[in-house]
Each structure stands twice: as structure tokens, then as C-alpha cells.
PDB file of C-alpha atoms in Angstrom:
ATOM      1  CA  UNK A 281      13.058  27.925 -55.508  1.00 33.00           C
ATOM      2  CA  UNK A 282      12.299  25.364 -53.315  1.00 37.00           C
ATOM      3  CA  UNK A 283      14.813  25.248 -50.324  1.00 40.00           C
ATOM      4  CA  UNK A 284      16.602  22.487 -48.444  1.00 43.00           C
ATOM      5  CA  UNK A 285      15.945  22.082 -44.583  1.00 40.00           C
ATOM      6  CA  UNK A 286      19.731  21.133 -44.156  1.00 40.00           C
ATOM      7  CA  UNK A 287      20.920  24.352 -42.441  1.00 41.00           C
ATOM      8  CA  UNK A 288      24.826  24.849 -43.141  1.00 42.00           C
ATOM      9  CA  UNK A 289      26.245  27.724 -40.717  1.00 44.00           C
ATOM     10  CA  UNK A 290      23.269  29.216 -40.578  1.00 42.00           C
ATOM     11  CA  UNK A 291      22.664  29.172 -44.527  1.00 50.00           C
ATOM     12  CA  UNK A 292      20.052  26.717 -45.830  1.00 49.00           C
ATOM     13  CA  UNK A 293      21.021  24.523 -48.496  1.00 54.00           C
ATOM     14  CA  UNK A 294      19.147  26.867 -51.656  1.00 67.00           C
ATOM     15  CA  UNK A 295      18.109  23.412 -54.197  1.00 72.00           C
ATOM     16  CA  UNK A 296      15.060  21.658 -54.920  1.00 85.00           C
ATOM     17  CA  UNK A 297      16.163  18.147 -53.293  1.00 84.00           C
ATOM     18  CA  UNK A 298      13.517  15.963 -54.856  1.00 89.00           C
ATOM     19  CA  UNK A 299      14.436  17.319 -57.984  1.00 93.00           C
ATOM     20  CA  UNK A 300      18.030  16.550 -57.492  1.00 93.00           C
ATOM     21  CA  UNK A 301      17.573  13.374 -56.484  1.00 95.00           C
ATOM     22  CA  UNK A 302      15.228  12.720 -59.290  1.00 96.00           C
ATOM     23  CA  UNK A 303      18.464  13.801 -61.583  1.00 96.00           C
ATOM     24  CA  UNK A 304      21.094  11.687 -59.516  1.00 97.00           C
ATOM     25  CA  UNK A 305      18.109   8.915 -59.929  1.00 97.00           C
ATOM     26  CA  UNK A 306      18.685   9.307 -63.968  1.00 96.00           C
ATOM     27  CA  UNK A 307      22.216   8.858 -63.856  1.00 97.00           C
ATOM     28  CA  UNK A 308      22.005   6.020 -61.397  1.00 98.00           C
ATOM     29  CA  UNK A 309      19.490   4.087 -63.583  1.00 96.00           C
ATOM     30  CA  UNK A 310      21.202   4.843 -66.872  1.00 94.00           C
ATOM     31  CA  UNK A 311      25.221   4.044 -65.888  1.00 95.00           C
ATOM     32  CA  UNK A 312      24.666   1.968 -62.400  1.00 96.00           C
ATOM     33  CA  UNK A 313      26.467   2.750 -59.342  1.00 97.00           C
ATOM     34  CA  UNK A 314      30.089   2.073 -59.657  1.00 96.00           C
ATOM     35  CA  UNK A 315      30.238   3.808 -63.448  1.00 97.00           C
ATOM     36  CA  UNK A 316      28.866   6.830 -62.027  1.00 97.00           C
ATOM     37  CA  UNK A 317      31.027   9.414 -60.305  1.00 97.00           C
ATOM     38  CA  UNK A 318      30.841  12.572 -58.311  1.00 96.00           C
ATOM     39  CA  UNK A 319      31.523  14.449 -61.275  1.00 96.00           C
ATOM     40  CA  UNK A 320      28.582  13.116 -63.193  1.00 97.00           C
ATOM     41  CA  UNK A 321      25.989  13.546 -60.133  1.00 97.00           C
ATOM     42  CA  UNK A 322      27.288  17.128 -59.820  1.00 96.00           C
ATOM     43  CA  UNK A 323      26.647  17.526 -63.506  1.00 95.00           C
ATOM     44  CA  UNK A 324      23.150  16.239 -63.667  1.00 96.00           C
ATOM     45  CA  UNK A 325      22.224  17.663 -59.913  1.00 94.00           C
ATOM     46  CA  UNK A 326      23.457  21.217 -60.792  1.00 92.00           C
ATOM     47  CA  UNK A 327      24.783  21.551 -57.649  1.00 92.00           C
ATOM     48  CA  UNK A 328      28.308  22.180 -56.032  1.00 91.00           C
ATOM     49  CA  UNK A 329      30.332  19.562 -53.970  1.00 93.00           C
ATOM     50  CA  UNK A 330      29.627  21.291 -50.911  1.00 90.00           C
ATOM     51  CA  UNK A 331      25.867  21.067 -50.974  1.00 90.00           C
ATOM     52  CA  UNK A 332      25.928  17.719 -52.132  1.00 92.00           C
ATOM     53  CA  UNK A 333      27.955  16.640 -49.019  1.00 91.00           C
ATOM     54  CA  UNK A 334      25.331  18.863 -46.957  1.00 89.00           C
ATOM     55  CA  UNK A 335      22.440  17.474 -48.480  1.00 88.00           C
ATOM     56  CA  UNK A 336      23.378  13.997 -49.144  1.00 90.00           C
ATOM     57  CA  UNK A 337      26.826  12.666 -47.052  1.00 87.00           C
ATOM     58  CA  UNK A 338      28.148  10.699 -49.594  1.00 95.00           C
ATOM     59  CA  UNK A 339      27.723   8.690 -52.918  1.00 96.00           C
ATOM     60  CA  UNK A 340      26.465   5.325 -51.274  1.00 96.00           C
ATOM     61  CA  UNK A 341      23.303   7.461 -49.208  1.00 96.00           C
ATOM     62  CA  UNK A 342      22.225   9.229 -52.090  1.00 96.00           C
ATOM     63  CA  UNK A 343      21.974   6.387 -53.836  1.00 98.00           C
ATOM     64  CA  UNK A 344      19.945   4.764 -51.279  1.00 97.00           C
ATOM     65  CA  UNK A 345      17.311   7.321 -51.076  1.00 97.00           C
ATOM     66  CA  UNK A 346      17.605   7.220 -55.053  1.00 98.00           C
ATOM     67  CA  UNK A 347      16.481   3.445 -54.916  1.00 98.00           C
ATOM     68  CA  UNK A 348      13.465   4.563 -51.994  1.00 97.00           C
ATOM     69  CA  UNK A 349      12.528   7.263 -55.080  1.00 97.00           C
ATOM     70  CA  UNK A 350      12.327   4.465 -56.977  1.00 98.00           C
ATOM     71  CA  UNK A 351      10.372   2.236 -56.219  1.00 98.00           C
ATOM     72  CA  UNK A 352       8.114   4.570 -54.534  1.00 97.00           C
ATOM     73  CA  UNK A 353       7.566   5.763 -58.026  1.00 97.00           C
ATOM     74  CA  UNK A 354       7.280   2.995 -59.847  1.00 97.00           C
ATOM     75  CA  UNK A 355       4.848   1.143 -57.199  1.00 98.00           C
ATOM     76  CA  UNK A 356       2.787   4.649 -57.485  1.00 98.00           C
ATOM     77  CA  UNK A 357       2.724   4.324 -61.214  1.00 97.00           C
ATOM     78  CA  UNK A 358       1.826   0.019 -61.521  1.00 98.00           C
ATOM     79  CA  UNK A 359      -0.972   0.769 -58.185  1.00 98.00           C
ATOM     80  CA  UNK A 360      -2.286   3.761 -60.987  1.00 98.00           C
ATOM     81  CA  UNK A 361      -2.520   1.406 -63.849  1.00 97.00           C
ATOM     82  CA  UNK A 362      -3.938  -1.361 -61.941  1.00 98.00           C
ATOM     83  CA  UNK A 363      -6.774   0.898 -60.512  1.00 98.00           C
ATOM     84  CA  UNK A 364      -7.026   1.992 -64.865  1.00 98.00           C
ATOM     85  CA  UNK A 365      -7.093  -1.418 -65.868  1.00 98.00           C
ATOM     86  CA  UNK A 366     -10.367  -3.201 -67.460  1.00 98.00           C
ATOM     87  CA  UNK A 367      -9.355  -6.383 -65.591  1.00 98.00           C
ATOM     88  CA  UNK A 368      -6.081  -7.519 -64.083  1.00 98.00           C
ATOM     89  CA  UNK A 369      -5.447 -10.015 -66.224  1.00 97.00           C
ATOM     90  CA  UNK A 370      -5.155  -6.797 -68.918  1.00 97.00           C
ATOM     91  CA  UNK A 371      -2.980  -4.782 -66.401  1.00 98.00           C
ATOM     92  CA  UNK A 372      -0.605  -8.198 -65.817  1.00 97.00           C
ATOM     93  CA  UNK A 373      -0.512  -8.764 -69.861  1.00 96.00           C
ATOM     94  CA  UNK A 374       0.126  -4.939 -70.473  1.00 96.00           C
ATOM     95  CA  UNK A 375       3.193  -4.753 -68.194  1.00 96.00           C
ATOM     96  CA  UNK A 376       4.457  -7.854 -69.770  1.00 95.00           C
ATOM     97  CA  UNK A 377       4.381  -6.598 -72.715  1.00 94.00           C
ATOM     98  CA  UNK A 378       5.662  -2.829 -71.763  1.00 92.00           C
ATOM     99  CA  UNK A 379       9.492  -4.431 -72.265  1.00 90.00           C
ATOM    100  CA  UNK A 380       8.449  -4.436 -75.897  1.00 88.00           C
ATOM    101  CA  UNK A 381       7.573  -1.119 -75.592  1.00 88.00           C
ATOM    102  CA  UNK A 382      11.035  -0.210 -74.561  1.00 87.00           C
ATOM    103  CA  UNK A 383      13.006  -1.121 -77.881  1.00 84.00           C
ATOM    104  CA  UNK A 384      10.918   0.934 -79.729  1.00 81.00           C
ATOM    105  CA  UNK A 385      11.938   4.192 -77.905  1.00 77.00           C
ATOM    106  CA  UNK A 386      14.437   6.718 -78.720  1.00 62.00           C
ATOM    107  CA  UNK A 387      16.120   6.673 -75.521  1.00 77.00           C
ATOM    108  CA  UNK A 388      17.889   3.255 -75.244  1.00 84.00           C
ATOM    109  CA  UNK A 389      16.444   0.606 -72.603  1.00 88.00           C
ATOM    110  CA  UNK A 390      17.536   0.957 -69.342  1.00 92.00           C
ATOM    111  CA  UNK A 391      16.406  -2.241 -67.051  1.00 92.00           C
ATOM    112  CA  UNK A 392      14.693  -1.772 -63.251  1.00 95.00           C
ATOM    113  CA  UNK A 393      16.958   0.073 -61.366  1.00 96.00           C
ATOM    114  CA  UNK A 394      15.811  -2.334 -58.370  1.00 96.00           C
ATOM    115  CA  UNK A 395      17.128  -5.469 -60.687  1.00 95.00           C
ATOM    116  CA  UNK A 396      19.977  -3.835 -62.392  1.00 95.00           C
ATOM    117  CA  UNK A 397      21.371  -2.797 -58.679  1.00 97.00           C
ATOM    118  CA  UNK A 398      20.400  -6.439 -57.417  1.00 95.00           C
ATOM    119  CA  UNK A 399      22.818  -7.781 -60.370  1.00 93.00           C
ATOM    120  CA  UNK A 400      25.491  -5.167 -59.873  1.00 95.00           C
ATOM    121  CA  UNK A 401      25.451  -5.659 -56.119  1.00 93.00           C
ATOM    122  CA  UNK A 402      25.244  -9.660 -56.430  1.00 84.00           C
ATOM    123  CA  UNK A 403      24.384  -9.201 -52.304  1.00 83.00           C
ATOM    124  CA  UNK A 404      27.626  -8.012 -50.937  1.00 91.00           C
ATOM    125  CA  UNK A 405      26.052  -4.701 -49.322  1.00 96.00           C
ATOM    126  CA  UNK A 406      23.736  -5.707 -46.769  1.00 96.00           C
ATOM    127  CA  UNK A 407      22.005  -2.076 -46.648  1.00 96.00           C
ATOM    128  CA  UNK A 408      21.779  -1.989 -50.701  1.00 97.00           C
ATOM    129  CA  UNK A 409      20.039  -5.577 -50.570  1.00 96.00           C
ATOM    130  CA  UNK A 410      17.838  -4.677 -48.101  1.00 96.00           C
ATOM    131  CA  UNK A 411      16.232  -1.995 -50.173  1.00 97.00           C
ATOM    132  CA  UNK A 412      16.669  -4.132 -53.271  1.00 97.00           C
ATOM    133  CA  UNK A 413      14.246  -6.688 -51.318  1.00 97.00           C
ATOM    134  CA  UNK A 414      12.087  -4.252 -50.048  1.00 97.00           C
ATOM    135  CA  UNK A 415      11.646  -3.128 -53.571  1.00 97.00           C
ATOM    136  CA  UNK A 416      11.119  -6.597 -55.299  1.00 97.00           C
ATOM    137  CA  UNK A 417       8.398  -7.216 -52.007  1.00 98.00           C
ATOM    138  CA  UNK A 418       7.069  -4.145 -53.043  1.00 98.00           C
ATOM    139  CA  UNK A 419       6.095  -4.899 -57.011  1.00 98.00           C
ATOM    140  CA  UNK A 420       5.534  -8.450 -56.031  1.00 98.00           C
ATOM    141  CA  UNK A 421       2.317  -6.946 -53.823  1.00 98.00           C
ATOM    142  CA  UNK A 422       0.941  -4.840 -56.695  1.00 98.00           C
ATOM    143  CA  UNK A 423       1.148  -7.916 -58.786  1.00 98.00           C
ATOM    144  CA  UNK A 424      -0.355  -9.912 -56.368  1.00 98.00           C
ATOM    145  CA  UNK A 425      -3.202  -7.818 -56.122  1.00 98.00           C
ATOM    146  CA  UNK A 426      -3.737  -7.772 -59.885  1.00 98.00           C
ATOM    147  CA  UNK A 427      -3.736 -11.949 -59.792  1.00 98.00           C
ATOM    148  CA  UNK A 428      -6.435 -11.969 -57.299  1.00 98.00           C
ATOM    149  CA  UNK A 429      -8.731  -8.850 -59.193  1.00 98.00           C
ATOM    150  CA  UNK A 430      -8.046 -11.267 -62.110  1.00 98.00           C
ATOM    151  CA  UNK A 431      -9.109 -14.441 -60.541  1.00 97.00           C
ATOM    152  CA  UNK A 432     -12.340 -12.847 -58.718  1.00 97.00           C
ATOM    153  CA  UNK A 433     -12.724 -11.726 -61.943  1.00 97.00           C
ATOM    154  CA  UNK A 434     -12.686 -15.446 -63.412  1.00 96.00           C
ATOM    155  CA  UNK A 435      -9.504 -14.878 -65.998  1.00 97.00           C
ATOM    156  CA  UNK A 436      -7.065 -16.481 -63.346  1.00 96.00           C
ATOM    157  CA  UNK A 437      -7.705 -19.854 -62.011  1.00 93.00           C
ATOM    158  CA  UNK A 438      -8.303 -19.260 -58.572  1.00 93.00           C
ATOM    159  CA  UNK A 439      -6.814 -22.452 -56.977  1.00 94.00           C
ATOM    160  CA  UNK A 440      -3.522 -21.096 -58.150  1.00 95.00           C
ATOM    161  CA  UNK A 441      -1.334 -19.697 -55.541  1.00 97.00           C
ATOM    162  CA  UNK A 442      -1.160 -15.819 -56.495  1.00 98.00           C
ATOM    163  CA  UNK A 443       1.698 -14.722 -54.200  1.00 98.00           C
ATOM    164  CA  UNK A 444       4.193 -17.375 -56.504  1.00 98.00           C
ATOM    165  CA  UNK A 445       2.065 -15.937 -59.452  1.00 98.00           C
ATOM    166  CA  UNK A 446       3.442 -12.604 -57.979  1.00 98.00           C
ATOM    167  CA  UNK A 447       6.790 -13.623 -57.803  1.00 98.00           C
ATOM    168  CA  UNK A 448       7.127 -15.027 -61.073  1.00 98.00           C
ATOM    169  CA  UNK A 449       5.902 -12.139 -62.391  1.00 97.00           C
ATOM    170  CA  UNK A 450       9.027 -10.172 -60.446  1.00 97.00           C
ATOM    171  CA  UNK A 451      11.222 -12.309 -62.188  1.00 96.00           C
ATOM    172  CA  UNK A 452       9.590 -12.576 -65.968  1.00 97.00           C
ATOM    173  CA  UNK A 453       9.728  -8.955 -66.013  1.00 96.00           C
ATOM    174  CA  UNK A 454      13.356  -8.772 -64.445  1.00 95.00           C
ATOM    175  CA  UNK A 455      14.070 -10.992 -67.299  1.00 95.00           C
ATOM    176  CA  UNK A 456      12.031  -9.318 -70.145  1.00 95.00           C
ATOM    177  CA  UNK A 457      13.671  -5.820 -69.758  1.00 93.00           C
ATOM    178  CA  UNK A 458      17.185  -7.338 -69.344  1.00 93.00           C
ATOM    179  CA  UNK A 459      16.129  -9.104 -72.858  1.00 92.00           C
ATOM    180  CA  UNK A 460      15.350  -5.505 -73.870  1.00 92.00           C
ATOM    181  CA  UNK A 461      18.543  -4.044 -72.924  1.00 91.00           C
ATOM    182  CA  UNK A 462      20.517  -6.520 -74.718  1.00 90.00           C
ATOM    183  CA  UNK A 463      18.890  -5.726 -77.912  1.00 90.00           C
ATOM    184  CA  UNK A 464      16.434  -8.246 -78.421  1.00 91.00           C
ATOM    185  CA  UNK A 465      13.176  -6.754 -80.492  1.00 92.00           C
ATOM    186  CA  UNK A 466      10.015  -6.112 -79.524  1.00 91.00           C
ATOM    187  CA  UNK A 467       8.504  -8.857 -81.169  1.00 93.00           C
ATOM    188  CA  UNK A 468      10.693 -11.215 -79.868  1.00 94.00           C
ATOM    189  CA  UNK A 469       9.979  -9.904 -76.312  1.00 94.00           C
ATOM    190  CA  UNK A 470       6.387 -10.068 -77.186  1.00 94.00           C
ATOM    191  CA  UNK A 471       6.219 -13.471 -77.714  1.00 95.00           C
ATOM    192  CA  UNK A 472       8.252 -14.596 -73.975  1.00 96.00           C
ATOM    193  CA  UNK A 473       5.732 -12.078 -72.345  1.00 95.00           C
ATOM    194  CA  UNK A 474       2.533 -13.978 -73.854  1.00 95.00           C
ATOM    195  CA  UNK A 475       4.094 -17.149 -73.292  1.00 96.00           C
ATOM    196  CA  UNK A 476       4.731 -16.217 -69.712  1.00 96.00           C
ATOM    197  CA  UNK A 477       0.685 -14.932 -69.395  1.00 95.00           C
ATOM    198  CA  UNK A 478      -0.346 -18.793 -70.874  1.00 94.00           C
ATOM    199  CA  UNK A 479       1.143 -19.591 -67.374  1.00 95.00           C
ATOM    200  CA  UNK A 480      -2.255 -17.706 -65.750  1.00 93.00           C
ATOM    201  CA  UNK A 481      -4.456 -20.087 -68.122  1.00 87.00           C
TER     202      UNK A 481
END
């Protein structure tokens, strides 16, 4: 077992952190902030009160490093898919389309964590929006780089401005998996995610 840093009277903290936050991340993503209590990160975690408050201080940090886990993760996984891609105008109409994707699994759409927190939060904790920017900054950069494979690459007109191409992007896919959590189907989030790719023509 991998074991914490965090010494506590001389005892170190005996979890797998990352794990633990990955868990905490779950229950984050799935219920949002203010639905989820101690009780339920406990739960998920494994771990007792004590070691939480060790580990993580309170409710509002560890949900701060959860967002950091999350968009590390998820700018690790779009940077992986880019790289996979046969052309960026194929990675930007495959995420697009991955809301779609969404209503067709058995586990029940859950949104961005970045944009669900963003509408939870509605900007009233400076910290929390802070890390909700850095994380929208963060996708919007991935994107950008796919508009500009895709226009040296002829698919994207290249006297279009790619970091608003970016940005819209941010937002169409903010929208699309909000569309997705509402119920919407697939094919009906299909067809606003190819509509929203015309906008590259």
C-alpha cells in the first residue's frame, strides 16, 4: 500500500492519496459540491475522518485538488487523442460528437466537472473560479492546437482566428454535454455537434 507523506504524531497517513482523490473526484463529478457530504467522501475514499482531515483539511481543499485531477486528466487524455488523430479537423469532429456518445452509456451522463462547478459556483468563490478558468484556458489550448494542425492541414480556413475557434469550441461542448445530461439523444446531439463543425467550413 502506497503511503501518505502527511506524518500524524509520528504515524504516516497508511492510503493511496491519488486513489482517494480519484474516488472523492467520482463523487464530486457525479452529485456536485454542495450535494456531497463528508459522509459520502468517507464512503467512496474508504478512509476515516481523521485521515481525511490529515490528508486533506477540509471539504472545500479536497475539492480543489479534485478539480487540478481533473483537468490534468482530461487535458492528458484530449493532448493523447489529438497526437492519435488522422487530422484535427477528425479529433475536433470526434469530441463533438463524444456527447452523443454519452447517452448511450449505462452510467448516466455526468457533464465537465470544470463546467458543472462553473454553473454551481456562478463565480462567488474566487479560489474555485480561478481553477475553473485555469481549466477552461486549459482545453481551450488543446483545441487550439487541433484548429491550427487542421488548418496547416487545409480542412480549416486559415484566415480564421483559431484561439475564438478554441473558445467556441469550450463552450459548444459545455453546451453539448449539458444537452446530454438533460436527456436529449444522441442523434439529436449529433446533429448540434455537426452543425457546430460547418462553423470550421
Amino acid at each position: 500500500m502506497v503511503q501518505n507523506e502527511i506524518m500524524s504524531q509520528g504515524r504516516p497517513i497508511e492510503f493511496d492519496p491519488n486513489l482517494a482523490l480519484t474516488k472523492a473526484m467520482e463523487v464530486f463529478w457525479c452529485k456536485g459540491y454542495e450535494a456531497t457530504s463528508l459522509v459520502d467522501l468517507l464512503d467512496a475514499m474508504g478512509i476515516s475522518k481523521s485521515s481525511f482531515y490529515q490528508a486533506f483539511r477540509s471539504k472545500h481543499e479536497i475539492f480543489e485538488r479534485c478539480l487540478q485531477m481533473f483537468r490534468l486528466r482530461q487535458v492528458e487524455l484530449m493532448t493523447g487523442a489529438l497526437q492519435k488523430a488522422p487530422s484535427g479537423r477528425a479529433f475536433l469532429r470526434s469530441m463533438l460528437r463524444s456527447a452523443a456518445h454519452e447517452t448511450t452509456s449505462a452510467v448516466p451522463p455526468k457533464g465537465c466537472l470544470i463546467m458543472n462547478t462553473a454553473s454551481e459556483f456562478s463565480g462567488r468563490d474566487p479560489v474555485i473560479s480561478k481553477l475553473v478558468e485555469d481549466g477552461t484556458k486549459c482545453f481551450a489550448k488543446v483545441f487550439q492546437a487541433a484548429i491550427e494542425r487542421a488548418q496547416s492541414e487545409g480542412e480549416v480556413d486559415q484566415s480564421k482566428n483559431s484561439q475564438i475557434l478554441a473558445r467556441f469550441m469550450v463552450a459548444t461542448m459545455s453546451g453539448l454535454k449539458t444537452m446530454a445530461k438533460a436527456g436529449m439523444p444522441g442523434s439529436a446531439i449529433e446533429d448540434v455537434a455537426d452543425a457546430a463543425l460547418a462553423v470550421f467550413d
